[in-house]
mmCIF file of C-alpha atoms in Angstrom:
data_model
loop_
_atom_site.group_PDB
_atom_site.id
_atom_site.type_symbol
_atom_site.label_atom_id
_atom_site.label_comp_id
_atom_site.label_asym_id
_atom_site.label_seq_id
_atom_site.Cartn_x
_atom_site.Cartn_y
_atom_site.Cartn_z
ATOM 1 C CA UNK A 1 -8.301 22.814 27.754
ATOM 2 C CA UNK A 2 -8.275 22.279 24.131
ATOM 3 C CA UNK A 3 -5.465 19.951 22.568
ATOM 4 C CA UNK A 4 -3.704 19.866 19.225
ATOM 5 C CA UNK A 5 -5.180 17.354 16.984
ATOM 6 C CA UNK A 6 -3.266 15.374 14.968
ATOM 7 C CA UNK A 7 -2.792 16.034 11.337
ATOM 8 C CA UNK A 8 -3.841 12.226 10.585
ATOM 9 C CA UNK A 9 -4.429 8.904 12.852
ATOM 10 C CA UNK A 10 -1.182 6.858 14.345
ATOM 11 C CA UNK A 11 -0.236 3.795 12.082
ATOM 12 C CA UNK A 12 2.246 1.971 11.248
ATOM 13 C CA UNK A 13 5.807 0.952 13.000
ATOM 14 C CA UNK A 14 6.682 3.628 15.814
ATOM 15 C CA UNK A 15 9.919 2.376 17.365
ATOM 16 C CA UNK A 16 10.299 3.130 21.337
ATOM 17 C CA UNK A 17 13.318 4.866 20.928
ATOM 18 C CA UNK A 18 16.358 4.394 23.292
ATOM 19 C CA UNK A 19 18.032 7.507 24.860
ATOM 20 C CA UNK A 20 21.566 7.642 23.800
ATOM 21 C CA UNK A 21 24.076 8.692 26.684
ATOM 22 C CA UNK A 22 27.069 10.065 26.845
ATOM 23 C CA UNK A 23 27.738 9.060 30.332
ATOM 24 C CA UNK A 24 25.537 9.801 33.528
ATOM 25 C CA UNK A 25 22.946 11.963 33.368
ATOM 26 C CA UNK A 26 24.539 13.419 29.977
ATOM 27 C CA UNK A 27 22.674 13.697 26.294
ATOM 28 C CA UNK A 28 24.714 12.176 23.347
ATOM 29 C CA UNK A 29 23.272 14.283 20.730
ATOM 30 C CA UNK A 30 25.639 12.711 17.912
ATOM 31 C CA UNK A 31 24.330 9.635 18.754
ATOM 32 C CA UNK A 32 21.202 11.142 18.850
ATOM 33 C CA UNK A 33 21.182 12.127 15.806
ATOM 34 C CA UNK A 34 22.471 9.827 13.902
ATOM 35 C CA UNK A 35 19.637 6.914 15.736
ATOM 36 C CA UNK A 36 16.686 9.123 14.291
ATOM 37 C CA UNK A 37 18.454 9.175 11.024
ATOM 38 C CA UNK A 38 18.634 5.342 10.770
ATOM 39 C CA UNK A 39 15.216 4.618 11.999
ATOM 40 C CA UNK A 40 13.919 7.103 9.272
ATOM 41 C CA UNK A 41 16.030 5.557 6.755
ATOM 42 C CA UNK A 42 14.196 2.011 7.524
ATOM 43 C CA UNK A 43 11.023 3.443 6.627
ATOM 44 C CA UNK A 44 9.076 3.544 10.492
ATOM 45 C CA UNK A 45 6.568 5.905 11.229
ATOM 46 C CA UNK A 46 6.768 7.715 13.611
ATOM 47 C CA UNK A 47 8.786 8.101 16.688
ATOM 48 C CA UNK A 48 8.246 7.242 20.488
ATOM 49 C CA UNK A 49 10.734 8.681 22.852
ATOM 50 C CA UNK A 50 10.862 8.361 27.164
ATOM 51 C CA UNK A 51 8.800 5.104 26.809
ATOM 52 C CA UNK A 52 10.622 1.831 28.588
ATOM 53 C CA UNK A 53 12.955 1.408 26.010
ATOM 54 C CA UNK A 54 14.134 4.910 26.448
ATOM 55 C CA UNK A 55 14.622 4.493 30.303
ATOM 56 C CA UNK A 56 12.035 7.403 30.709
ATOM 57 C CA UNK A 57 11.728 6.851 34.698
ATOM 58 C CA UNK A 58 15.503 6.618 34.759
ATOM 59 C CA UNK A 59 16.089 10.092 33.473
ATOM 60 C CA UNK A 60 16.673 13.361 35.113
ATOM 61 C CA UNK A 61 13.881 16.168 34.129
ATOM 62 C CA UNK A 62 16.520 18.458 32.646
ATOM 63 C CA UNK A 63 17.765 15.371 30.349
ATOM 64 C CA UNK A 64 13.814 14.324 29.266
ATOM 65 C CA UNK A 65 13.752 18.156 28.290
ATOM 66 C CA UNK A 66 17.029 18.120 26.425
ATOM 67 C CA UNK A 67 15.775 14.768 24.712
ATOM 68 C CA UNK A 68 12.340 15.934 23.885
ATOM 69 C CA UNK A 69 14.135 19.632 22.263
ATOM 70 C CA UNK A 70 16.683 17.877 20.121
ATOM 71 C CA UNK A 71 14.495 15.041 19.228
ATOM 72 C CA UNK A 72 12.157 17.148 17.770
ATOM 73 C CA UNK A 73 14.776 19.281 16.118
ATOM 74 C CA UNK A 74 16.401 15.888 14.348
ATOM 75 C CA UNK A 75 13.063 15.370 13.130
ATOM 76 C CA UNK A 76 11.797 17.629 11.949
ATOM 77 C CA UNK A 77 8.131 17.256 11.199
ATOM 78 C CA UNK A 78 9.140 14.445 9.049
ATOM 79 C CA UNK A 79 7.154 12.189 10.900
ATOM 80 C CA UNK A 80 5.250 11.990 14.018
ATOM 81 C CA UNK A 81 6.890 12.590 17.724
ATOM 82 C CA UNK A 82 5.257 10.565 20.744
ATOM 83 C CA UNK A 83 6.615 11.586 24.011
ATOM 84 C CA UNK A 84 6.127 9.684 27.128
ATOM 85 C CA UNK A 85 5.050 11.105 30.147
ATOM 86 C CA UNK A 86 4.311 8.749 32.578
ATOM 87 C CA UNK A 87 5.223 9.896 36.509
ATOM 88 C CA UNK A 88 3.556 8.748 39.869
ATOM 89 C CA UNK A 89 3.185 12.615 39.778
ATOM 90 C CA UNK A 90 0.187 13.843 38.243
ATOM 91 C CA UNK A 91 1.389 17.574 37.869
ATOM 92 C CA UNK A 92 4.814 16.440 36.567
ATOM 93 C CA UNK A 93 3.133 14.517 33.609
ATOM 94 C CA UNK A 94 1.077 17.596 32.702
ATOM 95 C CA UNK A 95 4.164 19.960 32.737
ATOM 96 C CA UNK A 96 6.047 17.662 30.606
ATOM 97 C CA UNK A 97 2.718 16.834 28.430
ATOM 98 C CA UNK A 98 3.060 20.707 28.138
ATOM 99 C CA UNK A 99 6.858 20.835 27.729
ATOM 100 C CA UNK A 100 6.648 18.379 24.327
ATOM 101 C CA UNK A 101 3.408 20.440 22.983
ATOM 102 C CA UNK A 102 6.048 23.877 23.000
ATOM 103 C CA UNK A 103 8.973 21.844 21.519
ATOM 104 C CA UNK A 104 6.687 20.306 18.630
ATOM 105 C CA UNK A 105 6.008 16.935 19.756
ATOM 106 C CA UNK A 106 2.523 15.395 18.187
ATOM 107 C CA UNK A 107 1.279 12.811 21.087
ATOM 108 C CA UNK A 108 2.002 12.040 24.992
ATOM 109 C CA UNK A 109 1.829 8.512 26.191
ATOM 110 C CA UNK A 110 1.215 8.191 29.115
ATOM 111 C CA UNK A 111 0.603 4.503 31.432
ATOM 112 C CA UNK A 112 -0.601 4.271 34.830
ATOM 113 C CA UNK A 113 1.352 5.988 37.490
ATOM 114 C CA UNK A 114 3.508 3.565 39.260
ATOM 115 C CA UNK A 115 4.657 3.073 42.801
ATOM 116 C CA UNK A 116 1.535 3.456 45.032
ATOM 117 C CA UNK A 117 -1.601 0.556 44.624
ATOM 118 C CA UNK A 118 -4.697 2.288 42.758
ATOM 119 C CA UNK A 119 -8.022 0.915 41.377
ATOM 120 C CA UNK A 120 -9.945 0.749 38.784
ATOM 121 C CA UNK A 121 -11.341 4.062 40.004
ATOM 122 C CA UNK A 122 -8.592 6.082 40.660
ATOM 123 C CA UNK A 123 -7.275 5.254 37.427
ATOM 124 C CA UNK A 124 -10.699 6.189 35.513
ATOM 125 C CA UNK A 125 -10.670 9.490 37.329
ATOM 126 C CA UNK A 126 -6.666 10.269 37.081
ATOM 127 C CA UNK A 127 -6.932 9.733 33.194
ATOM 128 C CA UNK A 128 -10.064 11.363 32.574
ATOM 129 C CA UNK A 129 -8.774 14.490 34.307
ATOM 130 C CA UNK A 130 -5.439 14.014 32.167
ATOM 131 C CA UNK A 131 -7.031 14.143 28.917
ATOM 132 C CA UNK A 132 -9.008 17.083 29.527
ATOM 133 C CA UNK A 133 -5.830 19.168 30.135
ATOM 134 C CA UNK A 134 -3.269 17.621 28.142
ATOM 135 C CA UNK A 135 -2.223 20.263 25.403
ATOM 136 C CA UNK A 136 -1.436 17.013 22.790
ATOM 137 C CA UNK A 137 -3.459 13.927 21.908
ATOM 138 C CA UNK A 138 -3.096 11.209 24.593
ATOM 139 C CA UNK A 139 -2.119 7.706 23.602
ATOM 140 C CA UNK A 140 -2.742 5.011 26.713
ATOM 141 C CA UNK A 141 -0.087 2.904 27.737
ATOM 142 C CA UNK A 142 -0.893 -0.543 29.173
ATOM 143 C CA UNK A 143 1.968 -1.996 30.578
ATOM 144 C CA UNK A 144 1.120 -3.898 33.843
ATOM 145 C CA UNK A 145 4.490 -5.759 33.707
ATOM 146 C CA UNK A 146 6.179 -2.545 34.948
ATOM 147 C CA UNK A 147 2.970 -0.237 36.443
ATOM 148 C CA UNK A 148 1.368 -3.745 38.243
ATOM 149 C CA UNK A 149 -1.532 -2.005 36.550
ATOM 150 C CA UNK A 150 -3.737 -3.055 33.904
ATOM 151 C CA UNK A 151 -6.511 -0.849 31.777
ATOM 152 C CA UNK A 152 -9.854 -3.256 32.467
ATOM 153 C CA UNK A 153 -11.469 -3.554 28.780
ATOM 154 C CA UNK A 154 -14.524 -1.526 30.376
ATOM 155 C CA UNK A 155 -12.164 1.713 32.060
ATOM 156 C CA UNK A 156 -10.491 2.000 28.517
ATOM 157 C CA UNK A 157 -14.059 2.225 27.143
ATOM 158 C CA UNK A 158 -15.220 4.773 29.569
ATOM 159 C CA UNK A 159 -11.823 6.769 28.576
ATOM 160 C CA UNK A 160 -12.468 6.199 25.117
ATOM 161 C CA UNK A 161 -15.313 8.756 25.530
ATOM 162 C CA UNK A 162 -12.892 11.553 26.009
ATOM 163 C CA UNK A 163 -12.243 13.048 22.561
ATOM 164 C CA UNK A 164 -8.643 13.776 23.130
ATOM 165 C CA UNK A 165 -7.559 10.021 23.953
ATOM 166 C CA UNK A 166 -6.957 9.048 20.526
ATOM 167 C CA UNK A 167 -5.812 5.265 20.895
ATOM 168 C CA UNK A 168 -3.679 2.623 23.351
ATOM 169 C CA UNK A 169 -0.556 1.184 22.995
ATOM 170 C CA UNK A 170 -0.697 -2.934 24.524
ATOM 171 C CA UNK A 171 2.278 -4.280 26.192
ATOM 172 C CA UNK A 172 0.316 -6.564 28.012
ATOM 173 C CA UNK A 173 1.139 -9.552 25.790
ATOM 174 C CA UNK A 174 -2.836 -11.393 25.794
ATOM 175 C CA UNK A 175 -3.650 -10.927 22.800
ATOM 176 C CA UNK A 176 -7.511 -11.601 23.732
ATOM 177 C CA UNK A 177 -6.886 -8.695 26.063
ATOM 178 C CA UNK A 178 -5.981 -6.518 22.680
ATOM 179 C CA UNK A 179 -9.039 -8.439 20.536
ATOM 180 C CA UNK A 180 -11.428 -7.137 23.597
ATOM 181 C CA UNK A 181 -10.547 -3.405 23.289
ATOM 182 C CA UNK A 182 -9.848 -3.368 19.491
ATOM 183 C CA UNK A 183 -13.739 -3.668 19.322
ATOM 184 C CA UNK A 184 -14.224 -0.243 20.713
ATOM 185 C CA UNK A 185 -13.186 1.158 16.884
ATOM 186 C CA UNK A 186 -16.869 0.461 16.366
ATOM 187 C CA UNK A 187 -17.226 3.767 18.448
ATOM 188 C CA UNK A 188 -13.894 5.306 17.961
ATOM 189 C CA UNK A 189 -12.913 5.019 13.870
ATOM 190 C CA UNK A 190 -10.496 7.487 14.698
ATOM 191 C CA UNK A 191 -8.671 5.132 17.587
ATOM 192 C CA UNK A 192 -5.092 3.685 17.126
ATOM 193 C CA UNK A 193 -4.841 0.233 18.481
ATOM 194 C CA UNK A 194 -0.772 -0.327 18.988
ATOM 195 C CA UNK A 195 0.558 -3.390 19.967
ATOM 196 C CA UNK A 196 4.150 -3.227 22.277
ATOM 197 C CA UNK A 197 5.352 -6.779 22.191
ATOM 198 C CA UNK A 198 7.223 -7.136 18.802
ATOM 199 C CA UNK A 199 6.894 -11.198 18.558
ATOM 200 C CA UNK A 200 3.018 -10.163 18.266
ATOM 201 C CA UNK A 201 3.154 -7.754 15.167
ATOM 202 C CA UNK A 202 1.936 -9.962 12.671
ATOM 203 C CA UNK A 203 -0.662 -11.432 14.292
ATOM 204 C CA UNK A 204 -1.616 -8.123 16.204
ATOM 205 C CA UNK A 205 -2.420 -6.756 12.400
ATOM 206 C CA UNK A 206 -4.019 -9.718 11.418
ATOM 207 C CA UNK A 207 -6.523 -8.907 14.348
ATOM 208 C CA UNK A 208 -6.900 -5.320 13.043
ATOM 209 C CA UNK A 209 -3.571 -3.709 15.032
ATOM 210 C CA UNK A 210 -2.776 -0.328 13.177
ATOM 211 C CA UNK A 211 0.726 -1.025 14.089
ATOM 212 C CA UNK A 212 3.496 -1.776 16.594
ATOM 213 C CA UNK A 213 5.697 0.007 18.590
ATOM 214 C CA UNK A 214 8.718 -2.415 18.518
ATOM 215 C CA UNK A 215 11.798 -2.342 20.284
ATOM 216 C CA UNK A 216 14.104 -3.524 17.576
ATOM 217 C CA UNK A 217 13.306 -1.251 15.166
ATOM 218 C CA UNK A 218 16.013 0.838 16.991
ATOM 219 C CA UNK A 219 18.141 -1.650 15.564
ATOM 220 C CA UNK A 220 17.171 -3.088 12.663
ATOM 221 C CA UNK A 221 14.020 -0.897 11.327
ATOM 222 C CA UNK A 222 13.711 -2.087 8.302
ATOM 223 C CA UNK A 223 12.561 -5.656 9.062
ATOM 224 C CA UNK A 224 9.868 -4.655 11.040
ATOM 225 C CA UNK A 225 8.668 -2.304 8.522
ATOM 226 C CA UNK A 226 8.430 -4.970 5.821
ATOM 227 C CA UNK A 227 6.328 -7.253 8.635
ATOM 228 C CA UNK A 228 3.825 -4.391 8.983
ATOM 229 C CA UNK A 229 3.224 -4.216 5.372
ATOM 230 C CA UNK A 230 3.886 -7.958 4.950
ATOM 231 C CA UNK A 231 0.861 -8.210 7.223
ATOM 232 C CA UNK A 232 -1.154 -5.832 6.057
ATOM 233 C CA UNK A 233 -0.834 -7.580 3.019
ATOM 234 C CA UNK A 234 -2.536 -10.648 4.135
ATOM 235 C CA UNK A 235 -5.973 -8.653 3.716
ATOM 236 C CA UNK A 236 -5.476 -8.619 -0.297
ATOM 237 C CA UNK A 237 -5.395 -11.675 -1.582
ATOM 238 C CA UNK A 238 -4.337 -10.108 -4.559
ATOM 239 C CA UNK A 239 -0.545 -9.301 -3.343
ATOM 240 C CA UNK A 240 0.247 -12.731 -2.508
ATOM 241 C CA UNK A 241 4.165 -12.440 -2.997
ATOM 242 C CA UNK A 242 4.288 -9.547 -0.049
ATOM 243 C CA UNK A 243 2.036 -12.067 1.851
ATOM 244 C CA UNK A 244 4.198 -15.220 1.545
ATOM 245 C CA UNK A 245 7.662 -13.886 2.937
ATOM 246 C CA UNK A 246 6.260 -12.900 6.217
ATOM 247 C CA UNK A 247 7.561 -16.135 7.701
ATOM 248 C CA UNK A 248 10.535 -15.195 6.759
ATOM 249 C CA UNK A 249 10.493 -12.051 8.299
ATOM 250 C CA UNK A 250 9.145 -12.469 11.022
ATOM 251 C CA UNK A 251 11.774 -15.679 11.511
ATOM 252 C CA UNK A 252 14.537 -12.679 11.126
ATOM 253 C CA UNK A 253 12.604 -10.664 13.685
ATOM 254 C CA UNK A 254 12.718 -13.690 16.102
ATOM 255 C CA UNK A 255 16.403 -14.331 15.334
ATOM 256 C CA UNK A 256 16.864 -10.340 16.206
ATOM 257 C CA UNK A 257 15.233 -11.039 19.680
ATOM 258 C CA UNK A 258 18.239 -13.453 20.833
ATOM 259 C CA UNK A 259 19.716 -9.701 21.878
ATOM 260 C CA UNK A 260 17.709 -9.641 24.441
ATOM 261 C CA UNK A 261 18.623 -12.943 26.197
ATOM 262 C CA UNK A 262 21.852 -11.709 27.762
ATOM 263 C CA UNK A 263 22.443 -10.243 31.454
ATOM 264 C CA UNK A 264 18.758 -11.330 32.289
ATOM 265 C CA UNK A 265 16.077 -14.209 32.250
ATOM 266 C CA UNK A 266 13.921 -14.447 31.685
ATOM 267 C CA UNK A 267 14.067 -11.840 29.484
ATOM 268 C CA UNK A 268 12.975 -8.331 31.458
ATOM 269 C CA UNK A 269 12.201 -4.361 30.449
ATOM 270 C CA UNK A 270 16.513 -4.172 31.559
ATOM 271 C CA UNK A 271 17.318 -6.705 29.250
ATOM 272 C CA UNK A 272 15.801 -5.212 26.368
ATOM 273 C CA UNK A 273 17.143 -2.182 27.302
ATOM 274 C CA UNK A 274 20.848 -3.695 27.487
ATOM 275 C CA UNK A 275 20.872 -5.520 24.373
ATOM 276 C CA UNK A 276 19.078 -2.552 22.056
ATOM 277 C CA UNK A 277 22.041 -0.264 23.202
ATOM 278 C CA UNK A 278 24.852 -2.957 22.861
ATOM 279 C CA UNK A 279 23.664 -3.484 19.586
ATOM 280 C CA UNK A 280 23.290 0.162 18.312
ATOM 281 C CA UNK A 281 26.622 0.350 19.698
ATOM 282 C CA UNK A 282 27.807 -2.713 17.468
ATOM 283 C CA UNK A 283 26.665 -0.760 14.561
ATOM 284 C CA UNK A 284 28.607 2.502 15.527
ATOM 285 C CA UNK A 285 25.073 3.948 16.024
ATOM 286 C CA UNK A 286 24.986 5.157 19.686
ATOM 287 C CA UNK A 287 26.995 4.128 23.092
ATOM 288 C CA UNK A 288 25.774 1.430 25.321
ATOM 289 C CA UNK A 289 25.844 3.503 28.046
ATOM 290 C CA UNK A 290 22.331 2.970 30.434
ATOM 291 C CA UNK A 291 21.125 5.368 33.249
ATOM 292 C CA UNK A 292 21.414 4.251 36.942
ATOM 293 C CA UNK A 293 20.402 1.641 38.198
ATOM 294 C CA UNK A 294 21.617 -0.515 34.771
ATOM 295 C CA UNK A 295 24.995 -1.578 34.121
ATOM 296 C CA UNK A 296 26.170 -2.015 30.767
ATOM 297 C CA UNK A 297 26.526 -5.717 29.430
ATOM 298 C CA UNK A 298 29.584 -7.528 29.640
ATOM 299 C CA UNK A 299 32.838 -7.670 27.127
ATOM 300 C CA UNK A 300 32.086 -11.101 26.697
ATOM 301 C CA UNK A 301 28.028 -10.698 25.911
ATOM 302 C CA UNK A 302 28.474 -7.809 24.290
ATOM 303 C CA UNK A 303 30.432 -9.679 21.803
ATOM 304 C CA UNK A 304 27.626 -12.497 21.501
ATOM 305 C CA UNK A 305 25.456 -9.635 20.595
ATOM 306 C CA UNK A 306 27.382 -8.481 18.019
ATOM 307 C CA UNK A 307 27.836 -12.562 16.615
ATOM 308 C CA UNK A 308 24.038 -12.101 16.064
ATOM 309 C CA UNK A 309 24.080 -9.628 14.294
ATOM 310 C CA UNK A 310 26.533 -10.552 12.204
ATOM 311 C CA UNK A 311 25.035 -13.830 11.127
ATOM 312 C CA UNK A 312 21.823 -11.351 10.245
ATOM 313 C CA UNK A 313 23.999 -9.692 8.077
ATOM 314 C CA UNK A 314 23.704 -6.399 9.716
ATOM 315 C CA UNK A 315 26.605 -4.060 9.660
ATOM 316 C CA UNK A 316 29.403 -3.877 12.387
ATOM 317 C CA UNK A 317 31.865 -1.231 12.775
ATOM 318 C CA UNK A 318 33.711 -3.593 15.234
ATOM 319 C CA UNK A 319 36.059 -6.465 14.064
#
């Protein structure tokens, strides 16, 4: 099958996007809305919805359709859509790979499937398959902490020889891992290297990252914009003011990160998950409502939440 290319190469900060509910299995499309308004206001990138941080695997396949229609609608072509698609079903990724490509989505991502033990092999084969009848460009997904499945360096090499895998998003957190498969732009200019883990953005880019796809944009966008270009930066020695306040940022960043520390640890995919939507909620951005098997956070943490933000200078709508 032939896929839609992309108008221009992945870069920059592409935010996994949380799914705002407005109770179980229910779509809050206010809250919706007004999430993709304030990323786009920060200045990220591009978008990337039914990842982790959007509870993909939690969600019903009516609601990932609803999400994927109404994200796309909010957005507009303003910027590009990513959709994840990962399922332990191989035919239910392709029919939602197929579902985004008719609502106007740009990309799938898609990791390993999950659940039952595979190989090297298997995974070569599943993804090679994948990418010759996705409709949309496919971005890899390595994210072993959740699949118990990592890319080896050599299978993403193989899959980089199918034309419509255009790039990999890291979550693996070794950055030698990332340095290893970043060398296969020598054969694929056109690849985007992503890295997941947002305490690694700076030094992801340093190592020739194209961006990151950071779970605290949701919250706070703009910071993690200014550490992409704060980064990028560090290549020309002739902007040496953007250069010299990335410690600062990316000290903001860290102090961002202390929403994650609550109802788990060490900190885990649930956590982050938690703590993004108590914060948006802080802000009067979104709900923190989570889909089954999460429970919302606590009165009392939801209120330390909202202390850190407030010493970041962020802005409540709560007292």
């Amino acid at each position: 099958m032939s896929f839609r290319e992309l108008a221009q190469p992945l870069r920059g900060i592409i935010p996994p996007m949380v799914t705002p509910l407005a109770g179980h299995n229910q779509l809050d499309e206010a809250g919706l809305e007004r999430l993709v308004e304030h990323m786009i206001a920060g200045g990220v990138h591009g978008l990337f919805i039914l990842g982790s941080c959007g509870e993909g695997p939690s969600l019903s396949a009516r609601l990932r359709r609803q999400l994927i229609d109404r994200t796309c609608q909010c957005v507009d072509s303003r910027m590009p859509v990513l959709v994840g698609v990962t399922d332990p079903c191989y035919d239910e990724s392709l029919s939602l790979a197929s579902y985004a490509a008719d609502a106007g989505a740009d990309a799938v991502v898609i990791s390993a499937p999950y659940y039952f033990p595979i190989n090297q092999s298997d995974l070569l084969a599943h993804f090679q398959r994948f990418a010759q009848e996705s409709p949309l460009p496919v971005t890899l997904y390595n994210m072993p902490a959740l699949t118990r499945m990592s890319f080896e360096p050599e299978t993403v090499e193989r899959l980089a020889e199918e034309e419509s895998i255009v790039g990999i998003k890291d979550s693996s957190g070794d950055l030698d891992y990332f340095q290893r498969i970043e060398r296969l732009r020598q054969r694929r200019p056109d690849w985007t290297f992503l890295i997941g883990q947002e305490h690694l953005l700076a030094p992801a880019i340093e190592r020739g990252a194209d961006g990151g796809v950071c779970g605290g944009a949701n919250v706070w966008p703009q910071v993690f914009v200014q550490i992409y270009d704060a980064a990028l930066a560090s290549f020309d020695t002739t902007i040496a003011e953007e250069r010299d306040v990335l410690p600062h940022l990316v000290d903001q960043a860290d102090r961002l990160a202390r929403i994650y520390q609550l109802g788990s640890q060490p900190i885990t995919a649930s956590s982050v998950i938690r703590g993004l939507k108590s914060a948006l909620a802080a802000l009067g951005i979104c709900s923190d409502a989570v889909a089954l098997p999460l429970q919302s956070l606590s009165a009392t943490e939801f209120r330390q939440i909202a202390a850190v933000l407030r010493e970041l200078g962020l802005p409540l709508t709560m007292a």
